[in-house]
Short mmCIF file of C-alpha atoms in Angstrom, two decimals:
data_model
loop_
_atom_site.label_atom_id
_atom_site.label_comp_id
_atom_site.label_asym_id
_atom_site.label_seq_id
_atom_site.Cartn_x
_atom_site.Cartn_y
_atom_site.Cartn_z
CA UNK A 1 -114.71 -54.56 106.57
CA UNK A 2 -113.40 -55.07 110.09
CA UNK A 3 -111.02 -52.23 111.46
CA UNK A 4 -108.06 -53.11 113.51
CA UNK A 5 -108.53 -52.48 117.33
CA UNK A 6 -107.03 -49.09 117.82
CA UNK A 7 -107.72 -47.72 121.31
CA UNK A 8 -106.58 -44.10 121.55
CA UNK A 9 -103.47 -43.45 123.62
CA UNK A 10 -100.33 -41.52 123.52
CA UNK A 11 -99.07 -43.99 120.86
CA UNK A 12 -101.91 -43.55 118.35
CA UNK A 13 -100.64 -40.51 116.69
CA UNK A 14 -98.88 -41.47 113.44
CA UNK A 15 -97.24 -38.19 112.47
CA UNK A 16 -93.68 -37.32 113.74
CA UNK A 17 -94.08 -35.09 117.03
CA UNK A 18 -91.41 -33.05 118.63
CA UNK A 19 -90.43 -35.81 121.07
CA UNK A 20 -89.52 -38.01 118.04
CA UNK A 21 -87.34 -35.42 116.46
CA UNK A 22 -84.39 -36.68 118.53
CA UNK A 23 -84.92 -40.28 117.50
CA UNK A 24 -84.93 -39.00 113.69
CA UNK A 25 -81.99 -36.70 113.74
CA UNK A 26 -79.44 -39.24 114.53
CA UNK A 27 -75.95 -37.75 113.74
CA UNK A 28 -74.28 -38.94 110.61
CA UNK A 29 -71.04 -37.86 112.06
CA UNK A 30 -71.26 -40.56 114.73
CA UNK A 31 -71.67 -43.07 112.01
CA UNK A 32 -68.62 -41.76 110.20
CA UNK A 33 -66.60 -41.76 113.40
CA UNK A 34 -67.50 -45.32 114.34
CA UNK A 35 -66.82 -46.47 110.78
CA UNK A 36 -63.37 -44.88 110.51
CA UNK A 37 -62.28 -46.38 113.91
CA UNK A 38 -63.01 -49.79 112.48
CA UNK A 39 -61.11 -49.64 109.16
CA UNK A 40 -57.45 -49.89 108.35
CA UNK A 41 -55.80 -47.37 106.14
CA UNK A 42 -56.43 -49.23 102.94
CA UNK A 43 -60.03 -49.50 103.64
CA UNK A 44 -60.28 -45.93 104.82
CA UNK A 45 -58.89 -44.86 101.51
CA UNK A 46 -61.45 -46.91 99.65
CA UNK A 47 -64.15 -45.53 101.68
CA UNK A 48 -63.19 -41.96 101.13
CA UNK A 49 -62.99 -42.58 97.36
CA UNK A 50 -66.50 -44.25 97.43
CA UNK A 51 -67.96 -41.55 99.28
CA UNK A 52 -66.46 -38.90 96.99
CA UNK A 53 -67.75 -40.69 93.98
CA UNK A 54 -71.22 -40.90 95.54
CA UNK A 55 -71.32 -37.29 96.28
CA UNK A 56 -69.96 -36.40 92.73
CA UNK A 57 -72.14 -38.50 90.67
CA UNK A 58 -75.29 -39.68 92.76
CA UNK A 59 -77.21 -40.50 89.65
CA UNK A 60 -74.59 -42.71 88.09
CA UNK A 61 -74.28 -46.40 88.79
CA UNK A 62 -70.78 -46.62 90.25
CA UNK A 63 -71.57 -45.72 93.84
CA UNK A 64 -74.33 -48.17 93.83
CA UNK A 65 -71.82 -50.84 92.97
CA UNK A 66 -69.90 -49.72 96.02
CA UNK A 67 -73.06 -49.97 98.00
CA UNK A 68 -73.57 -53.65 96.99
CA UNK A 69 -69.86 -54.44 97.43
CA UNK A 70 -69.23 -52.76 100.79
CA UNK A 71 -68.69 -56.00 102.60
CA UNK A 72 -66.10 -57.11 100.33
CA UNK A 73 -64.01 -53.95 100.73
CA UNK A 74 -64.65 -52.99 104.16
CA UNK A 75 -65.49 -56.29 105.94
CA UNK A 76 -69.03 -57.52 106.66
CA UNK A 77 -68.98 -55.85 110.20
CA UNK A 78 -68.37 -52.45 108.99
CA UNK A 79 -70.38 -52.70 105.81
CA UNK A 80 -73.70 -51.66 107.33
CA UNK A 81 -72.32 -48.25 108.59
CA UNK A 82 -70.43 -47.85 105.13
CA UNK A 83 -73.62 -48.43 103.23
CA UNK A 84 -75.32 -45.77 105.49
CA UNK A 85 -72.62 -43.27 104.67
CA UNK A 86 -72.83 -43.97 101.00
CA UNK A 87 -76.49 -43.47 101.04
CA UNK A 88 -76.08 -40.25 102.79
CA UNK A 89 -73.28 -39.06 100.56
CA UNK A 90 -75.36 -39.59 97.53
CA UNK A 91 -78.29 -37.86 99.17
CA UNK A 92 -80.41 -40.96 98.09
CA UNK A 93 -83.87 -40.05 97.46
CA UNK A 94 -87.06 -42.02 97.84
CA UNK A 95 -86.91 -43.60 94.38
CA UNK A 96 -83.37 -44.76 94.92
CA UNK A 97 -84.00 -46.11 98.35
CA UNK A 98 -86.85 -48.16 97.23
CA UNK A 99 -84.89 -49.57 94.33
CA UNK A 100 -81.83 -50.49 96.33
CA UNK A 101 -84.04 -52.09 98.91
CA UNK A 102 -85.98 -54.12 96.48
CA UNK A 103 -82.80 -55.20 94.67
CA UNK A 104 -80.87 -55.66 97.83
CA UNK A 105 -79.62 -58.53 99.79
CA UNK A 106 -80.94 -58.65 103.46
CA UNK A 107 -77.74 -56.75 104.63
CA UNK A 108 -78.33 -54.03 101.78
CA UNK A 109 -82.00 -53.89 102.96
CA UNK A 110 -81.04 -53.37 106.58
CA UNK A 111 -78.70 -50.58 105.56
CA UNK A 112 -81.42 -48.79 103.58
CA UNK A 113 -83.58 -48.94 106.85
CA UNK A 114 -80.80 -47.86 108.99
CA UNK A 115 -80.10 -44.97 106.79
CA UNK A 116 -83.50 -43.47 106.87
CA UNK A 117 -83.04 -41.23 110.04
CA UNK A 118 -80.05 -39.61 108.13
CA UNK A 119 -81.90 -38.68 104.93
CA UNK A 120 -84.77 -36.49 104.02
CA UNK A 121 -87.06 -39.44 103.10
CA UNK A 122 -86.78 -40.34 106.73
CA UNK A 123 -88.88 -37.36 107.81
CA UNK A 124 -91.68 -38.54 105.70
CA UNK A 125 -94.11 -41.67 105.68
CA UNK A 126 -92.93 -42.63 102.16
CA UNK A 127 -90.48 -45.30 103.22
CA UNK A 128 -93.19 -47.22 105.24
CA UNK A 129 -93.54 -49.92 102.76
CA UNK A 130 -89.93 -50.73 103.12
CA UNK A 131 -90.30 -51.00 106.99
CA UNK A 132 -93.43 -53.09 106.55
CA UNK A 133 -91.86 -55.41 104.30
CA UNK A 134 -88.78 -55.99 106.59
CA UNK A 135 -91.34 -56.57 109.43
CA UNK A 136 -93.03 -59.42 107.37
CA UNK A 137 -89.56 -61.10 107.30
CA UNK A 138 -88.43 -63.93 109.63
CA UNK A 139 -84.84 -62.98 109.01
CA UNK A 140 -84.12 -61.42 112.33
CA UNK A 141 -81.46 -58.99 111.10
CA UNK A 142 -84.19 -57.42 109.06
CA UNK A 143 -86.62 -57.11 111.87
CA UNK A 144 -83.94 -55.54 114.02
CA UNK A 145 -83.16 -53.00 111.35
CA UNK A 146 -86.87 -52.27 110.80
CA UNK A 147 -87.59 -51.15 114.41
CA UNK A 148 -85.08 -48.29 114.41
CA UNK A 149 -85.96 -44.48 114.78
CA UNK A 150 -87.84 -44.53 111.57
CA UNK A 151 -90.37 -47.06 112.87
CA UNK A 152 -90.60 -45.23 116.12
CA UNK A 153 -91.46 -42.17 114.36
CA UNK A 154 -93.79 -43.37 111.53
CA UNK A 155 -95.36 -46.77 112.27
CA UNK A 156 -99.07 -46.63 113.08
CA UNK A 157 -99.95 -48.01 116.59
CA UNK A 158 -101.16 -51.27 115.37
CA UNK A 159 -98.16 -52.08 113.15
CA UNK A 160 -95.73 -50.78 115.83
CA UNK A 161 -97.31 -53.08 118.54
CA UNK A 162 -96.98 -56.09 116.19
CA UNK A 163 -93.40 -55.11 115.56
CA UNK A 164 -92.65 -55.12 119.34
CA UNK A 165 -94.44 -58.52 119.67
CA UNK A 166 -92.48 -59.88 116.65
CA UNK A 167 -89.33 -58.98 118.42
CA UNK A 168 -90.26 -60.82 121.32
CA UNK A 169 -91.35 -63.70 119.17
CA UNK A 170 -88.24 -63.97 117.05
CA UNK A 171 -85.73 -63.23 119.85
CA UNK A 172 -84.80 -59.77 118.65
CA UNK A 173 -83.67 -57.88 121.94
CA UNK A 174 -85.98 -55.03 122.78
CA UNK A 175 -82.97 -52.85 122.92
CA UNK A 176 -83.24 -52.66 119.11
CA UNK A 177 -86.63 -51.02 119.43
CA UNK A 178 -86.18 -47.22 119.28
CA UNK A 179 -88.51 -45.07 121.42
CA UNK A 180 -89.75 -48.13 123.18
CA UNK A 181 -90.45 -46.26 126.40
CA UNK A 182 -91.98 -43.33 124.73
CA UNK A 183 -94.33 -45.32 122.65
CA UNK A 184 -95.20 -48.10 125.05
CA UNK A 185 -96.10 -45.57 127.83
CA UNK A 186 -99.81 -45.88 128.58
CA UNK A 187 -100.49 -48.28 125.69
CA UNK A 188 -103.14 -50.42 127.16
CA UNK A 189 -103.58 -52.50 123.88
CA UNK A 190 -99.91 -53.35 123.89
CA UNK A 191 -100.14 -54.34 127.52
CA UNK A 192 -103.13 -56.64 126.62
CA UNK A 193 -101.12 -58.21 123.74
CA UNK A 194 -98.11 -58.78 125.97
CA UNK A 195 -100.25 -60.34 128.72
CA UNK A 196 -102.05 -62.58 126.15
CA UNK A 197 -98.61 -63.77 124.77
CA UNK A 198 -97.24 -64.57 128.31
CA UNK A 199 -100.44 -66.45 128.95
CA UNK A 200 -100.10 -68.44 125.78
CA UNK A 201 -96.51 -69.32 126.51
CA UNK A 202 -97.39 -70.41 130.10
CA UNK A 203 -100.27 -72.53 128.86
CA UNK A 204 -97.81 -74.20 126.55
CA UNK A 205 -95.38 -74.82 129.34
CA UNK A 206 -92.80 -72.72 127.48
CA UNK A 207 -90.75 -70.01 128.89
CA UNK A 208 -91.93 -66.36 128.58
CA UNK A 209 -89.25 -64.19 126.99
CA UNK A 210 -87.25 -62.19 129.62
CA UNK A 211 -87.77 -58.88 127.70
CA UNK A 212 -91.68 -59.25 127.89
CA UNK A 213 -91.80 -58.07 131.64
CA UNK A 214 -89.75 -55.21 130.81
CA UNK A 215 -91.90 -54.13 127.95
CA UNK A 216 -95.07 -54.65 130.07
CA UNK A 217 -93.63 -52.49 132.79
CA UNK A 218 -92.98 -49.66 130.15
CA UNK A 219 -96.81 -49.70 129.15
CA UNK A 220 -97.67 -48.23 132.70
CA UNK A 221 -98.91 -44.71 132.22
CA UNK A 222 -96.50 -43.66 135.05
CA UNK A 223 -93.59 -45.37 133.52
CA UNK A 224 -90.60 -42.96 132.78
CA UNK A 225 -90.92 -42.02 129.13
CA UNK A 226 -87.16 -41.90 128.44
CA UNK A 227 -85.16 -44.07 130.81
CA UNK A 228 -81.53 -43.29 130.70
CA UNK A 229 -80.49 -46.67 129.43
CA UNK A 230 -82.53 -46.58 126.16
CA UNK A 231 -80.86 -45.59 123.10
CA UNK B 1 -100.66 -97.85 110.14
CA UNK B 2 -101.97 -95.15 107.48
CA UNK B 3 -101.15 -91.56 108.20
CA UNK B 4 -102.47 -88.48 106.26
CA UNK B 5 -100.49 -85.42 106.93
CA UNK B 6 -103.02 -82.64 106.25
CA UNK B 7 -100.43 -79.75 106.07
CA UNK B 8 -96.76 -80.18 105.20
CA UNK B 9 -94.55 -78.16 102.78
CA UNK B 10 -92.71 -80.77 100.92
CA UNK B 11 -91.16 -78.16 98.72
CA UNK B 12 -88.79 -77.58 101.52
CA UNK B 13 -88.05 -81.14 102.23
CA UNK B 14 -85.66 -83.77 100.63
CA UNK B 15 -86.27 -87.22 99.36
CA UNK B 16 -84.84 -88.60 102.53
CA UNK B 17 -87.95 -87.12 104.11
CA UNK B 18 -90.16 -88.57 101.75
CA UNK B 19 -88.65 -92.12 102.29
CA UNK B 20 -88.80 -91.64 106.05
CA UNK B 21 -92.37 -90.53 106.01
CA UNK B 22 -93.32 -93.56 103.86
CA UNK B 23 -91.56 -95.82 106.35
CA UNK B 24 -93.45 -94.05 109.28
CA UNK B 25 -96.65 -94.91 107.57
CA UNK B 26 -97.50 -91.66 105.60
CA UNK B 27 -99.48 -92.62 102.58
CA UNK B 28 -101.20 -89.07 101.81
CA UNK B 29 -100.61 -85.48 102.32
CA UNK B 30 -101.81 -81.97 101.63
CA UNK B 31 -99.16 -79.37 100.79
CA UNK B 32 -100.55 -75.91 101.31
CA UNK B 33 -99.06 -73.10 99.54
CA UNK B 34 -97.32 -70.59 101.64
CA UNK B 35 -94.62 -68.04 102.18
CA UNK B 36 -91.30 -69.17 100.98
CA UNK B 37 -89.24 -67.22 103.42
CA UNK B 38 -87.97 -64.95 100.68
CA UNK B 39 -90.65 -62.53 99.58
CA UNK B 40 -92.07 -62.94 96.08
CA UNK B 41 -92.39 -59.86 93.99
CA UNK B 42 -94.84 -60.78 91.20
CA UNK B 43 -97.92 -63.00 90.45
CA UNK B 44 -95.65 -64.72 87.86
CA UNK B 45 -93.53 -66.17 90.64
CA UNK B 46 -96.72 -67.51 92.41
CA UNK B 47 -97.91 -69.23 89.26
CA UNK B 48 -94.55 -71.06 88.82
CA UNK B 49 -95.04 -72.15 92.53
CA UNK B 50 -98.59 -73.35 92.05
CA UNK B 51 -97.62 -75.02 88.85
CA UNK B 52 -94.94 -76.83 90.95
CA UNK B 53 -97.40 -77.94 93.60
CA UNK B 54 -99.71 -79.32 90.76
CA UNK B 55 -96.82 -80.92 88.73
CA UNK B 56 -93.39 -81.68 90.02
CA UNK B 57 -94.17 -82.16 93.72
CA UNK B 58 -97.00 -84.75 93.29
CA UNK B 59 -94.69 -86.63 90.96
CA UNK B 60 -91.98 -86.58 93.55
CA UNK B 61 -94.28 -87.68 96.21
CA UNK B 62 -95.70 -90.56 93.99
CA UNK B 63 -92.31 -92.05 93.52
CA UNK B 64 -92.13 -92.63 97.25
CA UNK B 65 -95.67 -94.10 97.49
CA UNK B 66 -97.30 -91.01 98.81
CA UNK B 67 -100.50 -89.37 97.30
CA UNK B 68 -99.97 -85.53 96.98
CA UNK B 69 -102.73 -82.92 97.11
CA UNK B 70 -102.41 -79.14 97.52
CA UNK B 71 -104.24 -75.95 98.79
CA UNK B 72 -103.54 -72.73 96.78
CA UNK B 73 -103.84 -69.22 97.87
CA UNK B 74 -102.15 -65.86 98.38
CA UNK B 75 -100.81 -66.27 101.91
CA UNK B 76 -101.36 -63.65 104.58
CA UNK B 77 -97.86 -62.20 104.58
CA UNK B 78 -97.66 -61.61 100.91
CA UNK B 79 -101.31 -60.27 100.93
CA UNK B 80 -99.55 -57.20 102.39
CA UNK B 81 -97.42 -56.66 99.33
CA UNK B 82 -99.28 -54.82 96.43
CA UNK B 83 -97.02 -56.41 93.94
CA UNK B 84 -98.33 -59.79 94.85
CA UNK B 85 -102.10 -59.08 95.22
CA UNK B 86 -103.06 -59.44 91.61
CA UNK B 87 -102.30 -63.31 91.96
CA UNK B 88 -105.86 -63.32 93.32
CA UNK B 89 -107.09 -62.81 89.67
CA UNK B 90 -105.01 -65.93 88.66
CA UNK B 91 -106.48 -68.11 91.41
CA UNK B 92 -109.77 -69.06 89.79
CA UNK B 93 -108.19 -70.88 86.88
CA UNK B 94 -106.03 -72.87 89.35
CA UNK B 95 -108.95 -73.79 91.92
CA UNK B 96 -110.77 -75.87 89.19
CA UNK B 97 -107.52 -78.20 88.95
CA UNK B 98 -107.84 -81.86 90.09
CA UNK B 99 -105.02 -81.80 92.63
CA UNK B 100 -106.44 -78.67 94.51
CA UNK B 101 -108.53 -79.67 97.56
CA UNK B 102 -108.88 -76.45 99.45
CA UNK B 103 -108.08 -72.71 99.36
CA UNK B 104 -105.24 -72.04 101.69
CA UNK B 105 -103.28 -71.02 103.59
CA UNK B 106 -105.29 -67.78 104.05
CA UNK B 107 -105.83 -65.99 107.33
CA UNK B 108 -103.99 -63.30 109.40
CA UNK B 109 -100.47 -62.64 110.00
CA UNK B 110 -100.35 -58.99 111.34
CA UNK B 111 -104.24 -58.30 111.08
CA UNK B 112 -103.84 -55.48 108.70
CA UNK B 113 -106.64 -54.09 106.33
CA UNK B 114 -104.89 -55.74 103.29
CA UNK B 115 -105.09 -59.10 105.03
CA UNK B 116 -108.78 -58.46 105.82
CA UNK B 117 -109.45 -57.91 102.01
CA UNK B 118 -107.47 -61.07 100.91
CA UNK B 119 -109.01 -63.24 103.51
CA UNK B 120 -112.57 -62.22 102.59
CA UNK B 121 -111.92 -62.54 98.88
CA UNK B 122 -110.44 -65.98 99.18
CA UNK B 123 -113.21 -67.37 101.46
CA UNK B 124 -115.59 -66.17 98.75
CA UNK B 125 -113.34 -68.04 96.13
CA UNK B 126 -113.61 -71.21 98.27
CA UNK B 127 -117.44 -70.82 98.42
CA UNK B 128 -117.65 -70.20 94.68
CA UNK B 129 -115.49 -73.26 93.83
CA UNK B 130 -117.21 -75.64 96.30
CA UNK B 131 -113.85 -76.06 98.21
CA UNK B 132 -112.77 -76.15 101.87
CA UNK B 133 -110.59 -73.42 103.24
CA UNK B 134 -107.46 -73.98 105.24
CA UNK B 135 -107.20 -70.85 107.53
CA UNK B 136 -103.99 -70.13 109.32
CA UNK B 137 -104.35 -68.49 112.78
CA UNK B 138 -101.57 -65.97 113.39
CA UNK B 139 -98.56 -66.67 115.57
CA UNK B 140 -98.64 -63.32 117.27
CA UNK B 141 -101.70 -62.22 119.14
CA UNK B 142 -103.32 -65.51 118.49
CA UNK B 143 -106.38 -65.30 120.47
CA UNK B 144 -107.25 -61.88 119.22
CA UNK B 145 -106.37 -63.06 115.56
CA UNK B 146 -108.73 -66.10 116.06
CA UNK B 147 -111.48 -63.82 117.17
CA UNK B 148 -111.13 -61.70 114.20
CA UNK B 149 -110.83 -64.68 111.88
CA UNK B 150 -114.29 -66.08 113.35
CA UNK B 151 -115.89 -62.61 112.69
CA UNK B 152 -114.87 -62.69 109.01
CA UNK B 153 -115.91 -66.33 108.63
CA UNK B 154 -119.35 -65.48 110.05
CA UNK B 155 -119.67 -62.93 107.40
CA UNK B 156 -118.70 -65.33 104.50
CA UNK B 157 -120.78 -67.93 102.59
CA UNK B 158 -118.58 -70.72 103.70
CA UNK B 159 -120.16 -73.01 106.36
CA UNK B 160 -117.93 -73.79 109.34
CA UNK B 161 -117.56 -77.51 108.48
CA UNK B 162 -115.79 -76.44 105.24
CA UNK B 163 -113.05 -74.63 107.33
CA UNK B 164 -110.20 -75.77 109.29
CA UNK B 165 -108.64 -73.30 111.79
CA UNK B 166 -104.98 -74.26 111.90
CA UNK B 167 -102.03 -73.81 114.34
CA UNK B 168 -104.37 -74.05 117.31
CA UNK B 169 -103.22 -74.38 120.83
CA UNK B 170 -104.44 -74.50 124.60
CA UNK B 171 -105.57 -70.85 124.55
CA UNK B 172 -107.62 -70.97 121.21
CA UNK B 173 -108.96 -74.55 121.03
CA UNK B 174 -112.16 -73.97 123.01
CA UNK B 175 -113.31 -71.07 120.91
CA UNK B 176 -112.28 -72.98 117.62
CA UNK B 177 -114.35 -76.02 118.83
CA UNK B 178 -117.32 -73.81 119.57
CA UNK B 179 -117.29 -72.36 115.98
CA UNK B 180 -118.20 -75.64 114.42
CA UNK B 181 -115.02 -75.43 112.27
CA UNK B 182 -112.39 -78.35 112.02
CA UNK B 183 -109.42 -77.77 114.40
CA UNK B 184 -105.87 -78.19 112.99
CA UNK B 185 -102.80 -78.51 115.29
CA UNK B 186 -99.28 -78.27 114.04
CA UNK B 187 -96.73 -80.33 115.95
CA UNK B 188 -93.30 -78.66 116.11
CA UNK B 189 -90.03 -79.67 117.67
CA UNK B 190 -89.95 -76.30 119.81
CA UNK B 191 -92.79 -74.11 118.81
CA UNK B 192 -96.54 -74.28 118.24
CA UNK B 193 -97.53 -77.56 119.68
CA UNK B 194 -95.67 -80.81 120.86
CA UNK B 195 -97.05 -84.29 120.71
CA UNK B 196 -97.49 -84.65 124.46
CA UNK B 197 -99.39 -81.41 124.75
CA UNK B 198 -101.54 -82.70 121.83
CA UNK B 199 -102.44 -85.81 123.55
CA UNK B 200 -103.46 -83.75 126.64
CA UNK B 201 -105.78 -81.65 124.30
CA UNK B 202 -107.08 -84.92 122.71
CA UNK B 203 -107.99 -86.14 126.22
CA UNK B 204 -109.80 -82.85 126.96
CA UNK B 205 -111.54 -82.14 123.70
CA UNK B 206 -111.90 -85.59 122.01
CA UNK B 207 -110.96 -86.66 118.57
CA UNK B 208 -113.84 -85.01 116.69
CA UNK B 209 -112.98 -82.69 113.85
CA UNK B 210 -109.41 -82.74 115.03
CA UNK B 211 -106.64 -82.67 112.37
CA UNK B 212 -102.94 -83.14 113.40
CA UNK B 213 -100.20 -81.98 110.95
CA UNK B 214 -96.46 -81.76 111.10
CA UNK B 215 -96.47 -78.61 109.12
CA UNK B 216 -92.79 -79.23 108.23
CA UNK B 217 -91.18 -76.62 106.26
CA UNK B 218 -88.14 -74.70 105.72
CA UNK B 219 -87.83 -73.88 109.60
CA UNK B 220 -86.92 -76.12 112.29
CA UNK B 221 -89.46 -78.78 111.99
CA UNK B 222 -90.05 -82.58 111.69
CA UNK B 223 -91.93 -84.45 109.04
CA UNK B 224 -92.49 -87.51 111.28
CA UNK B 225 -94.33 -85.41 113.85
CA UNK B 226 -97.72 -86.99 112.79
CA UNK B 227 -96.28 -90.51 113.64
CA UNK B 228 -94.95 -89.12 116.91
CA UNK B 229 -98.52 -88.23 117.69
CA UNK B 230 -99.84 -91.61 116.97
CA UNK B 231 -97.25 -93.23 119.15
CA UNK B 232 -97.83 -90.72 121.96
CA UNK B 233 -101.70 -91.50 121.68
CA UNK B 234 -101.18 -95.27 121.99
CA UNK B 235 -98.80 -94.70 124.94
CA UNK B 236 -101.53 -92.72 126.56
CA UNK B 237 -104.11 -95.47 126.05
CA UNK B 238 -105.91 -94.21 123.10
CA UNK B 239 -107.43 -97.14 120.89
CA UNK B 240 -106.19 -97.88 117.33
CA UNK B 241 -109.56 -96.58 116.19
CA UNK B 242 -108.92 -93.16 117.85
CA UNK B 243 -105.34 -93.17 116.29
CA UNK B 244 -106.79 -93.79 112.90
CA UNK B 245 -109.60 -91.17 113.30
CA UNK B 246 -107.21 -88.36 113.99
CA UNK B 247 -104.40 -89.38 111.65
CA UNK B 248 -106.43 -90.56 108.73
CA UNK B 249 -110.14 -90.48 108.66
CA UNK B 250 -110.43 -86.85 109.88
CA UNK B 251 -108.15 -85.49 107.15
CA UNK B 252 -109.89 -87.77 104.49
CA UNK B 253 -113.35 -86.42 105.67
CA UNK B 254 -112.26 -82.85 105.68
CA UNK B 255 -110.51 -82.59 102.39
CA UNK B 256 -112.92 -85.19 100.80
CA UNK B 257 -115.44 -82.35 100.86
CA UNK B 258 -113.45 -81.21 97.64
CA UNK B 259 -114.63 -84.26 95.98
CA UNK B 260 -110.99 -84.46 94.57
CA UNK B 261 -109.07 -86.83 96.91
CA UNK B 262 -107.23 -89.43 95.02
CA UNK B 263 -105.65 -91.74 97.70
CA UNK B 264 -104.29 -94.51 95.60
CA UNK B 265 -100.87 -93.58 94.37
CA UNK B 266 -102.02 -95.63 91.36
CA UNK B 267 -99.62 -97.35 88.81
CA UNK B 268 -96.11 -96.41 88.78
CA UNK B 269 -95.50 -93.00 87.28
CA UNK B 270 -93.75 -92.64 84.08
CA UNK B 271 -90.01 -92.43 84.69
CA UNK B 272 -89.60 -88.85 83.89
CA UNK B 273 -91.49 -85.63 84.47
CA UNK B 274 -91.11 -83.15 81.66
CA UNK B 275 -87.91 -84.69 80.75
CA UNK B 276 -86.35 -84.99 84.32
CA UNK B 277 -85.97 -88.02 86.45
CA UNK B 278 -85.47 -88.03 90.05
CA UNK B 279 -84.73 -91.73 89.93
CA UNK B 280 -80.98 -91.00 89.42
CA UNK B 281 -77.86 -93.09 89.94
CA UNK B 282 -78.09 -96.83 89.87
CA UNK B 283 -81.84 -97.20 89.79
#
């Protein structure tokens, strides 16, 4: 059987390294503050009750109904953060995360992916099948949710390169890709894929995505690994 | 004129599309099984879909005077989901059926080991069943994907003349031509290929072993792109024979290798299909 091309480079180590800890240890308090700022008093009360219920009875169904109906109660804009807070309050484990993802709408699935950096499962590769599923999707909200800190920490080099290419392909801004500069740096295979993609677009008389040059520049071994503008 | 669309996903299209296709000259088509946008979660869901491609959809097509055939397979994306992979065990009982003219779409999406396994297994199924294979080339990293596809094809028992490499473009056509496989081009409103680029490639590479399809599906696509290519060929000075070679004789020759093409739509179908009629209203 053929093996995927996997040239060695700084990006070819799958396990989470110290440099990635910052990406994974995103602060749940930031999410909480951002959410509170978006909600009026009635919705804040609903959220407070829902979080208390999730913390009190994480093995019962009630909070999962709140997880599903977060958009109705808090508005669709805030719902993603609300769902992340609920998953965190319930201390959702691997089994729950997989079930909620599989039974979830695209918005619920995206929330599960965004919650991973705040949960113990996010420090393991066990949620990789979820990220891989989302990266097969054509729904760009799912693709964008899948290329966060968890993907930066755990996707193997081949899958990560394809995720970057898929963002360019489907119009997901590369700002959505966590750890882009760190993982792209010195990645000659990613550079090859980006150049081939630019060549294909040029041959077709179609525009090359604006983000492509930026990604290509980051593959330079001397590119800054952590430019200040990156999230 | 007669048009044979060798790759179109009619499940995603309306009866208006069927009527417009007939009006444009489409008399036969092949609908490959593919990814429905929403991932499936079990082999049973595939079986219902395959049954539809062998049952309801040919019935719908026939009501518009169009002969419908299909290709069946586990598609590359869902080959990556272990819940779907057992459908490979269901495929043999489907591949013996009359309406199935190839194994497909198979090929690569992200070039993962799971995709390697599904591709090799299904090329073997095609060889075992005396069928051609419709091989999708990946949208991302296409040139590398084609190279890897050709490696797997060389290791398979399937001869190149029984394979069509689909979704080719300017950067992959030469390698595909050298392989001896048939060459498929999907003409889209803004991605893959357009009819004018297609005509330029036909000028460069000729009409031999070339299949042109609309690949119309649930995305932004146009089921009349086969006709658009015919018109663009004429406008560029190609003869009627050239046009008919690309849009009728080539797909007939390729899928004819299955021995199962039935190009007459035959006597009018019964007015109901398992109790349902799509001839509603005042008809």
